[in-house]
Amino acid sequence: MSKSVQANYEKALRLFLLTKYTPAATQCVKTLQQLPAESTPEFEGVRYSAYMLYLNIAATLITQGKTTHHTAQALSLSPSSVQSYEQFVHGVWQFLVSGYGVAGYVDPRLVLACLTMTLKLKVAPVGRQVAEQWYATLDDGTIEYLSSSPRENDNDVYADACLKAIETYATQILPAMNDYESALSFVQYNAILDDDRKEALQSQIQQLQADAQRERQAKLEQKKRAAEQQQRQRELEEKRRQEEKTRQLAQAEAKKQEEAEASRFANVSESSASSSNSSSSTSMMTPSTTPGGSSSSSSSSRNSGSTESKREVIHRAPRSMATSMDQNLEAVKSWLRQLYTTSTAASFTFLLVVFAFLGLMRGFRGRLSQPLKTILSKLWQTAQMGTKVTYL
């Protein structure tokens, strides 16, 4: 039977080396199922080798992302174990425990391999469960053997694996979960570790705690600086927005004022032009009476001085014009008397001249003065009388 188990193991190992991981997992599980339930020195070596190969196949499949329901079945795991790293590693550990019967009986080298897998996959809580379950189920004989000092054989791989598993749990698994107090307590009250090892492990844990504290403080400072930078950036953005808003408001106000000034200037120009036109019209027009019968007060006030002077000229003009008109009438009458004594041909010629003159003056009758009109009227009457006398 031992040869058959060894042959199956070697076959599974060859498949693993050929990167045929799923067939290798199937062959490895088949080999483990052939092992007897109770551990015997005859099968102890092949048992450890087969379980270590199983862990390597499982770790390779999960790190390469090749965990499917088919691979889970090949590894003799439940289908739900492929949903997360935590469930996968927990399923692998339970498979080891089921093979050894009790967690404390699992080879410490396999325990150390499981803890290393949890650290690589960053599932420290599962590693904590593995270590605590294994350490809690160690029998008294194993603890007494590990704690005996000095040991007969310092090259005991079993004892070294136990110590390394304990150190990994105290210095890596618990610190990964930021549980330094539990790590210090575990080391302080550990029955397997001697005083020198306890002191070394406690110093290492404290150093890890200080480093983690500094790193955490640095992250907080960095986060604080980033928040302050963001706050300053927001303030600058808000300030720029306010300045832009103020500038736009100022531009709008200036534009509004310019439009108001332009409108006011246009109104003033229009009013000035209207006033100038009305003033020109008023200066060209004579004072007139409104439909209501009253004269324009503004025109009267402007032309009051010129009206008085015109009145004086008008009062003086009739007297001088009347005297001149009487003198002209006497001269014309004397001249007409001379014409009456001449021949008829001369009278006829005179009448033609007078009629021609009157015809020419008819177009300018609107422009003749009153004295001239009077003279011409008398001349016309005299001419008519002369014609009648000549006819008789």
Short mmCIF file of C-alpha atoms in Angstrom, two decimals:
data_model
loop_
_atom_site.label_atom_id
_atom_site.label_comp_id
_atom_site.label_asym_id
_atom_site.label_seq_id
_atom_site.Cartn_x
_atom_site.Cartn_y
_atom_site.Cartn_z
CA MET A 1 0.00 0.00 0.00
CA SER A 2 2.84 2.34 0.80
CA LYS A 3 4.22 1.84 -2.71
CA SER A 4 0.85 2.67 -4.27
CA VAL A 5 0.56 5.83 -2.18
CA GLN A 6 4.09 6.84 -3.07
CA ALA A 7 3.43 6.22 -6.76
CA ASN A 8 0.26 8.36 -6.72
CA TYR A 9 2.14 11.13 -4.92
CA GLU A 10 4.93 11.10 -7.48
CA LYS A 11 2.36 11.22 -10.29
CA ALA A 12 0.67 14.23 -8.71
CA LEU A 13 4.04 15.92 -8.29
CA ARG A 14 4.87 15.41 -11.97
CA LEU A 15 1.54 16.92 -13.02
CA PHE A 16 2.21 19.92 -10.78
CA LEU A 17 5.65 20.43 -12.27
CA LEU A 18 4.06 20.29 -15.73
CA THR A 19 1.69 23.11 -14.61
CA LYS A 20 -1.31 20.81 -14.93
CA TYR A 21 -2.69 22.06 -11.67
CA THR A 22 -6.24 20.72 -11.77
CA PRO A 23 -5.21 17.12 -12.65
CA ALA A 24 -2.44 17.43 -10.07
CA ALA A 25 -4.98 18.47 -7.44
CA THR A 26 -7.20 15.51 -8.30
CA GLN A 27 -4.29 13.07 -8.11
CA CYS A 28 -3.03 14.62 -4.84
CA VAL A 29 -6.44 14.30 -3.17
CA LYS A 30 -6.60 10.70 -4.35
CA THR A 31 -3.24 10.07 -2.71
CA LEU A 32 -4.34 11.64 0.60
CA GLN A 33 -7.50 9.57 0.64
CA GLN A 34 -5.36 6.41 0.48
CA LEU A 35 -3.54 7.31 3.71
CA PRO A 36 -4.67 5.65 6.92
CA ALA A 37 -6.63 7.71 9.44
CA GLU A 38 -4.07 7.20 12.18
CA SER A 39 -0.58 8.58 11.73
CA THR A 40 2.13 5.94 11.57
CA PRO A 41 5.88 6.33 11.09
CA GLU A 42 5.60 4.42 7.81
CA PHE A 43 3.28 6.97 6.21
CA GLU A 44 4.35 10.07 8.13
CA GLY A 45 6.79 11.26 5.49
CA VAL A 46 4.49 10.76 2.51
CA ARG A 47 1.58 12.27 4.45
CA TYR A 48 3.51 15.48 5.07
CA SER A 49 4.78 15.60 1.47
CA ALA A 50 1.31 15.01 0.00
CA TYR A 51 -0.33 17.71 2.15
CA MET A 52 2.47 20.16 1.37
CA LEU A 53 1.94 19.46 -2.36
CA TYR A 54 -1.78 20.04 -1.82
CA LEU A 55 -1.08 23.45 -0.23
CA ASN A 56 1.25 24.42 -3.09
CA ILE A 57 -1.34 23.46 -5.72
CA ALA A 58 -4.07 25.41 -3.88
CA ALA A 59 -1.85 28.49 -3.44
CA THR A 60 -0.84 28.42 -7.11
CA LEU A 61 -4.43 28.15 -8.31
CA ILE A 62 -5.71 30.97 -6.14
CA THR A 63 -2.82 33.35 -6.86
CA GLN A 64 -3.26 32.80 -10.61
CA GLY A 65 -7.00 33.41 -10.37
CA LYS A 66 -7.89 29.94 -11.59
CA THR A 67 -10.21 29.04 -8.74
CA THR A 68 -13.47 27.79 -10.20
CA HIS A 69 -16.09 25.31 -9.11
CA HIS A 70 -14.20 22.66 -11.06
CA THR A 71 -10.92 23.39 -9.26
CA ALA A 72 -12.74 23.52 -5.93
CA GLN A 73 -14.13 20.06 -6.64
CA ALA A 74 -10.65 18.85 -7.62
CA LEU A 75 -9.31 20.14 -4.27
CA SER A 76 -12.23 18.52 -2.44
CA LEU A 77 -13.59 21.91 -1.31
CA SER A 78 -17.14 23.22 -1.22
CA PRO A 79 -18.33 25.32 -4.21
CA SER A 80 -18.73 28.37 -1.95
CA SER A 81 -15.02 28.35 -1.09
CA VAL A 82 -14.13 30.04 -4.39
CA GLN A 83 -16.18 33.16 -3.57
CA SER A 84 -13.38 34.85 -1.59
CA TYR A 85 -9.82 34.36 -0.38
CA GLU A 86 -11.01 34.02 3.19
CA GLN A 87 -13.38 31.17 2.40
CA PHE A 88 -10.81 29.46 0.18
CA VAL A 89 -8.01 29.47 2.78
CA HIS A 90 -10.42 28.48 5.53
CA GLY A 91 -11.60 25.53 3.39
CA VAL A 92 -8.01 24.42 2.79
CA TRP A 93 -7.25 24.54 6.52
CA GLN A 94 -10.35 22.55 7.35
CA PHE A 95 -9.28 19.95 4.78
CA LEU A 96 -5.95 19.60 6.62
CA VAL A 97 -7.67 19.33 9.99
CA SER A 98 -10.02 16.66 8.66
CA GLY A 99 -7.01 14.71 7.38
CA TYR A 100 -5.21 14.78 10.77
CA GLY A 101 -8.33 14.48 12.88
CA VAL A 102 -7.43 17.28 15.33
CA ALA A 103 -5.99 20.74 14.62
CA GLY A 104 -3.29 20.22 17.24
CA TYR A 105 -2.09 17.10 15.43
CA VAL A 106 -1.47 18.94 12.17
CA ASP A 107 2.21 19.07 11.31
CA PRO A 108 3.51 22.50 12.46
CA ARG A 109 5.29 22.86 9.12
CA LEU A 110 1.86 22.69 7.43
CA VAL A 111 0.51 25.19 9.96
CA LEU A 112 3.39 27.54 9.14
CA ALA A 113 2.64 27.12 5.39
CA CYS A 114 -1.03 28.01 5.98
CA LEU A 115 -0.05 31.11 7.98
CA THR A 116 2.30 32.19 5.18
CA MET A 117 -0.53 31.74 2.65
CA THR A 118 -2.84 33.98 4.70
CA LEU A 119 -0.18 36.70 4.82
CA LYS A 120 0.40 36.58 1.06
CA LEU A 121 -3.33 36.73 0.36
CA LYS A 122 -3.77 39.44 3.05
CA VAL A 123 -6.36 37.51 5.02
CA ALA A 124 -4.82 37.90 8.48
CA PRO A 125 -8.08 37.13 10.34
CA VAL A 126 -8.08 33.62 8.81
CA GLY A 127 -4.43 33.20 9.83
CA ARG A 128 -5.37 34.17 13.37
CA GLN A 129 -8.09 31.52 13.44
CA VAL A 130 -5.66 28.90 12.12
CA ALA A 131 -2.94 29.71 14.67
CA GLU A 132 -5.27 29.96 17.65
CA GLN A 133 -7.12 26.77 16.74
CA TRP A 134 -3.85 24.89 16.32
CA TYR A 135 -2.18 26.28 19.47
CA ALA A 136 -5.28 25.73 21.59
CA THR A 137 -5.45 22.03 20.67
CA LEU A 138 -1.80 21.15 21.26
CA ASP A 139 -1.52 18.29 23.71
CA ASP A 140 0.39 18.63 26.96
CA GLY A 141 3.15 16.31 25.81
CA THR A 142 3.92 18.48 22.81
CA ILE A 143 3.96 21.64 24.91
CA GLU A 144 6.22 20.02 27.48
CA TYR A 145 8.54 18.76 24.78
CA LEU A 146 8.77 22.13 23.12
CA SER A 147 9.31 23.96 26.39
CA SER A 148 12.05 21.64 27.68
CA SER A 149 15.40 23.34 27.85
CA PRO A 150 17.93 22.43 26.71
CA ARG A 151 16.54 20.10 24.06
CA GLU A 152 18.51 17.06 23.19
CA ASN A 153 18.47 17.82 19.46
CA ASP A 154 18.71 21.46 18.41
CA ASN A 155 18.04 20.52 14.77
CA ASP A 156 14.52 19.32 15.47
CA VAL A 157 12.50 20.50 12.44
CA TYR A 158 9.23 19.82 14.24
CA ALA A 159 10.16 22.03 17.20
CA ASP A 160 11.60 24.72 14.94
CA ALA A 161 8.38 24.75 12.88
CA CYS A 162 6.35 25.19 16.07
CA LEU A 163 8.48 28.11 17.23
CA LYS A 164 8.35 29.74 13.79
CA ALA A 165 4.56 29.34 13.70
CA ILE A 166 4.31 31.02 17.12
CA GLU A 167 6.65 33.84 16.05
CA THR A 168 4.73 34.34 12.79
CA TYR A 169 1.48 34.60 14.70
CA ALA A 170 2.91 37.05 17.26
CA THR A 171 5.04 39.24 14.97
CA GLN A 172 3.09 39.18 11.69
CA ILE A 173 -0.50 37.95 11.97
CA LEU A 174 -1.55 40.03 14.99
CA PRO A 175 0.42 43.17 13.96
CA ALA A 176 -1.24 42.94 10.53
CA MET A 177 -4.52 43.32 12.42
CA ASN A 178 -3.09 46.21 14.55
CA ASP A 179 -3.54 44.08 17.67
CA TYR A 180 -0.18 44.68 19.35
CA GLU A 181 -1.53 44.28 22.86
CA SER A 182 -2.69 40.72 22.14
CA ALA A 183 0.67 39.95 20.57
CA LEU A 184 2.58 41.18 23.65
CA SER A 185 0.28 39.25 25.99
CA PHE A 186 0.58 36.07 23.91
CA VAL A 187 4.37 36.22 24.06
CA GLN A 188 4.46 37.13 27.74
CA TYR A 189 2.30 34.19 28.87
CA ASN A 190 3.49 31.65 26.31
CA ALA A 191 4.60 28.38 27.93
CA ILE A 192 6.75 27.26 25.03
CA LEU A 193 9.03 30.29 24.74
CA ASP A 194 11.96 30.85 27.07
CA ASP A 195 12.74 34.23 28.63
CA ASP A 196 15.35 35.28 26.08
CA ARG A 197 13.03 34.51 23.18
CA LYS A 198 10.16 36.28 24.93
CA GLU A 199 12.25 39.41 25.43
CA ALA A 200 13.42 39.38 21.81
CA LEU A 201 9.90 38.90 20.49
CA GLN A 202 8.46 41.62 22.75
CA SER A 203 11.15 44.06 21.63
CA GLN A 204 10.39 43.21 18.01
CA ILE A 205 6.65 43.69 18.54
CA GLN A 206 7.20 47.06 20.25
CA GLN A 207 9.41 48.18 17.40
CA LEU A 208 6.73 47.14 14.92
CA GLN A 209 4.18 49.04 16.96
CA ALA A 210 6.33 52.18 16.99
CA ASP A 211 6.94 51.92 13.26
CA ALA A 212 3.24 51.45 12.65
CA GLN A 213 2.50 54.43 14.88
CA ARG A 214 4.94 56.62 12.96
CA GLU A 215 3.56 55.40 9.66
CA ARG A 216 0.03 56.04 10.85
CA GLN A 217 1.04 59.50 12.07
CA ALA A 218 2.73 60.21 8.76
CA LYS A 219 -0.41 59.15 6.92
CA LEU A 220 -2.50 61.38 9.17
CA GLU A 221 -0.15 64.30 8.55
CA GLN A 222 -0.21 63.63 4.83
CA LYS A 223 -3.97 63.40 4.90
CA LYS A 224 -4.14 66.60 6.92
CA ARG A 225 -1.83 68.40 4.49
CA ALA A 226 -3.88 67.12 1.59
CA ALA A 227 -7.06 68.36 3.28
CA GLU A 228 -5.45 71.75 3.97
CA GLN A 229 -4.26 71.93 0.38
CA GLN A 230 -7.73 71.13 -0.84
CA GLN A 231 -9.16 73.75 1.52
CA ARG A 232 -6.70 76.37 0.26
CA GLN A 233 -7.52 75.37 -3.30
CA ARG A 234 -11.22 75.74 -2.59
CA GLU A 235 -10.63 79.12 -0.95
CA LEU A 236 -8.57 80.28 -3.93
CA GLU A 237 -11.26 79.08 -6.29
CA GLU A 238 -13.91 80.85 -4.24
CA LYS A 239 -11.80 84.01 -4.16
CA ARG A 240 -11.32 83.87 -7.92
CA ARG A 241 -15.04 83.36 -8.40
CA GLN A 242 -15.80 86.32 -6.14
CA GLU A 243 -13.26 88.50 -7.97
CA GLU A 244 -14.68 87.46 -11.32
CA LYS A 245 -18.19 88.16 -10.09
CA THR A 246 -17.13 91.57 -8.75
CA ARG A 247 -15.37 92.36 -12.02
CA GLN A 248 -18.42 91.39 -14.04
CA LEU A 249 -20.66 93.48 -11.80
CA ALA A 250 -18.29 96.45 -12.15
CA GLN A 251 -18.24 96.05 -15.92
CA ALA A 252 -22.02 95.81 -16.01
CA GLU A 253 -22.33 98.90 -13.81
CA ALA A 254 -19.83 100.82 -15.96
CA LYS A 255 -21.66 99.80 -19.11
CA LYS A 256 -24.94 100.83 -17.55
CA GLN A 257 -23.49 104.22 -16.60
CA GLU A 258 -22.07 104.67 -20.11
CA GLU A 259 -25.46 103.88 -21.60
CA ALA A 260 -27.12 106.31 -19.19
CA GLU A 261 -24.57 109.01 -20.07
CA ALA A 262 -25.07 108.38 -23.77
CA SER A 263 -28.84 108.53 -23.37
CA ARG A 264 -28.60 111.70 -21.29
CA PHE A 265 -26.25 113.28 -23.84
CA ALA A 266 -28.62 112.36 -26.66
CA ASN A 267 -31.56 113.87 -24.77
CA VAL A 268 -29.59 117.04 -24.06
CA SER A 269 -28.51 117.31 -27.70
CA GLU A 270 -32.06 116.76 -28.87
CA SER A 271 -33.37 119.35 -26.42
CA SER A 272 -30.69 121.83 -27.50
CA ALA A 273 -31.51 121.28 -31.16
CA SER A 274 -35.22 121.67 -30.48
CA SER A 275 -34.64 124.85 -28.46
CA SER A 276 -32.39 126.25 -31.21
CA ASN A 277 -34.99 125.49 -33.87
CA SER A 278 -37.79 127.04 -31.82
CA SER A 279 -35.64 130.12 -31.11
CA SER A 280 -34.86 130.51 -34.81
CA SER A 281 -38.53 130.17 -35.71
CA THR A 282 -39.55 132.67 -33.06
CA SER A 283 -36.95 135.22 -34.16
CA MET A 284 -38.12 134.97 -37.79
CA MET A 285 -41.81 135.33 -36.93
CA THR A 286 -43.57 138.60 -35.93
CA PRO A 287 -45.57 138.72 -32.73
CA SER A 288 -48.94 137.10 -33.36
CA THR A 289 -52.07 136.53 -31.44
CA THR A 290 -52.89 133.01 -30.32
CA PRO A 291 -56.29 131.42 -31.17
CA GLY A 292 -57.44 132.34 -27.72
CA GLY A 293 -56.74 136.02 -28.51
CA SER A 294 -53.61 136.57 -26.40
CA SER A 295 -50.13 137.40 -27.79
CA SER A 296 -47.00 135.37 -27.01
CA SER A 297 -45.42 136.62 -23.82
CA SER A 298 -41.94 135.38 -24.69
CA SER A 299 -41.95 137.07 -28.13
CA SER A 300 -43.25 140.31 -26.62
CA SER A 301 -40.53 140.33 -24.02
CA ARG A 302 -37.79 139.75 -26.61
CA ASN A 303 -39.10 142.31 -29.11
CA SER A 304 -40.29 144.96 -26.65
CA GLY A 305 -37.28 147.21 -27.29
CA SER A 306 -37.51 147.04 -31.07
CA THR A 307 -41.29 147.66 -30.99
CA GLU A 308 -40.90 150.96 -29.17
CA SER A 309 -38.33 152.17 -31.68
CA LYS A 310 -40.57 151.13 -34.58
CA ARG A 311 -43.47 153.07 -33.09
CA GLU A 312 -41.40 156.27 -33.00
CA VAL A 313 -40.35 155.79 -36.65
CA ILE A 314 -43.97 155.17 -37.68
CA HIS A 315 -45.16 158.32 -35.91
CA ARG A 316 -42.53 160.43 -37.67
CA ALA A 317 -42.90 158.82 -41.12
CA PRO A 318 -46.54 159.86 -41.92
CA ARG A 319 -45.88 163.55 -41.37
CA SER A 320 -42.81 163.68 -43.67
CA MET A 321 -44.43 161.46 -46.29
CA ALA A 322 -47.60 163.63 -46.34
CA THR A 323 -45.59 166.82 -46.97
CA SER A 324 -43.58 165.18 -49.76
CA MET A 325 -46.75 163.77 -51.34
CA ASP A 326 -48.45 167.22 -51.46
CA GLN A 327 -45.41 168.74 -53.15
CA ASN A 328 -45.34 165.94 -55.74
CA LEU A 329 -49.04 166.36 -56.46
CA GLU A 330 -48.62 170.06 -57.13
CA ALA A 331 -45.74 169.37 -59.52
CA VAL A 332 -47.72 166.70 -61.39
CA LYS A 333 -50.77 168.96 -61.66
CA SER A 334 -48.75 171.81 -63.13
CA TRP A 335 -47.14 169.44 -65.60
CA LEU A 336 -50.54 168.07 -66.64
CA ARG A 337 -51.87 171.58 -67.25
CA GLN A 338 -49.05 172.19 -69.68
CA LEU A 339 -49.94 169.00 -71.47
CA TYR A 340 -53.59 170.02 -71.79
CA THR A 341 -52.60 173.06 -73.86
CA THR A 342 -50.60 171.01 -76.37
CA SER A 343 -51.96 169.19 -79.37
CA THR A 344 -54.11 166.09 -79.30
CA ALA A 345 -51.26 163.87 -80.53
CA ALA A 346 -49.16 164.86 -77.60
CA SER A 347 -52.05 164.02 -75.26
CA PHE A 348 -52.51 160.65 -76.87
CA THR A 349 -48.81 159.90 -76.53
CA PHE A 350 -48.95 160.86 -72.87
CA LEU A 351 -51.87 158.56 -72.24
CA LEU A 352 -50.03 155.65 -73.81
CA VAL A 353 -47.04 156.29 -71.58
CA VAL A 354 -49.27 156.45 -68.50
CA PHE A 355 -51.13 153.25 -69.39
CA ALA A 356 -47.88 151.41 -70.03
CA PHE A 357 -46.54 152.57 -66.70
CA LEU A 358 -49.70 151.45 -64.93
CA GLY A 359 -49.50 148.05 -66.64
CA LEU A 360 -45.99 147.59 -65.42
CA MET A 361 -46.83 148.70 -61.92
CA ARG A 362 -49.87 146.40 -61.67
CA GLY A 363 -47.57 143.43 -60.96
CA PHE A 364 -46.02 145.36 -58.07
CA ARG A 365 -49.24 146.69 -56.61
CA GLY A 366 -48.74 144.67 -53.47
CA ARG A 367 -45.42 146.40 -52.90
CA LEU A 368 -46.48 150.08 -53.47
CA SER A 369 -46.77 152.42 -50.56
CA GLN A 370 -50.02 154.17 -49.77
CA PRO A 371 -48.87 157.66 -50.89
CA LEU A 372 -47.74 156.32 -54.25
CA LYS A 373 -51.07 154.56 -54.69
CA THR A 374 -52.83 157.86 -54.00
CA ILE A 375 -50.70 159.70 -56.60
CA LEU A 376 -51.34 157.06 -59.23
CA SER A 377 -55.09 157.14 -58.52
CA LYS A 378 -55.21 160.90 -59.03
CA LEU A 379 -53.16 160.60 -62.21
CA TRP A 380 -55.59 158.03 -63.51
CA GLN A 381 -58.56 160.29 -62.76
CA THR A 382 -56.85 163.25 -64.44
CA ALA A 383 -56.07 161.19 -67.50
CA GLN A 384 -59.68 160.14 -67.78
CA MET A 385 -60.82 163.76 -67.56
CA GLY A 386 -58.31 164.80 -70.23
CA THR A 387 -59.53 162.08 -72.55
CA LYS A 388 -63.12 163.21 -72.20
CA VAL A 389 -62.20 166.85 -72.92
CA THR A 390 -60.21 165.85 -75.93
CA TYR A 391 -63.08 163.78 -77.20
CA LEU A 392 -65.51 166.71 -76.81
#
